[in-house]
Amino acid sequence: KLFFVKNSLIKFQKKIDNNGLNPVEASLFFVKNIKQIDKIIIGFTSYNEFKEIINKNKKRIELKNFTQFKITNKKVLNPTNW
C-alpha cells in the first residue's frame, strides 16, 4: 500500500542499525530532540510493548541528519492508509 516510501524506510533502517538502535528507540529519540514538542502520545498493543517503550524513553541520545527521511506525502501521513 505504501510502496513509494520503501527506499526511505530501507535507508532509515540502515541508519538506525549503524547507530545501534531499533525503530522504537530511533522514533522516540527523534521526537524528544524536537524542542517545540513538550509531550508525546504513544500507543501500544501489549504490556510488554508498553514496558519496552518506557524503558527506551529513559535513555538520552541525540540523533542528527534525519531530515533526509522527512515524508510529506499525504497518503503516508494519513493513518487510515496504513
CSV table of C-alpha atoms in Angstrom, one decimal, residues 1-10 70-78 81-82:
chain,number,residue,atom,x,y,z
A,1,LYS,CA,0.0,0.0,0.0
A,2,LEU,CA,2.8,2.4,0.8
A,3,PHE,CA,5.4,1.0,-1.6
A,4,PHE,CA,6.6,4.5,-2.6
A,5,VAL,CA,8.3,5.0,0.8
A,6,LYS,CA,10.1,1.7,0.7
A,7,ASN,CA,13.5,3.2,-0.2
A,8,SER,CA,13.3,5.8,2.6
A,9,LEU,CA,12.4,3.1,5.1
A,10,ILE,CA,15.3,1.0,4.0
A,70,LYS,CA,11.2,13.6,6.0
A,71,ILE,CA,7.9,12.5,4.4
A,72,THR,CA,5.4,15.0,3.2
A,73,ASN,CA,3.2,12.7,1.1
A,74,LYS,CA,-0.4,13.0,2.5
A,75,LYS,CA,-1.1,9.3,1.7
A,76,VAL,CA,1.7,8.3,4.1
A,77,LEU,CA,0.8,10.8,6.8
A,78,ASN,CA,-2.8,9.7,6.9
A,81,ASN,CA,-4.0,4.5,4.6
A,82,TRP,CA,-1.8,2.2,6.7
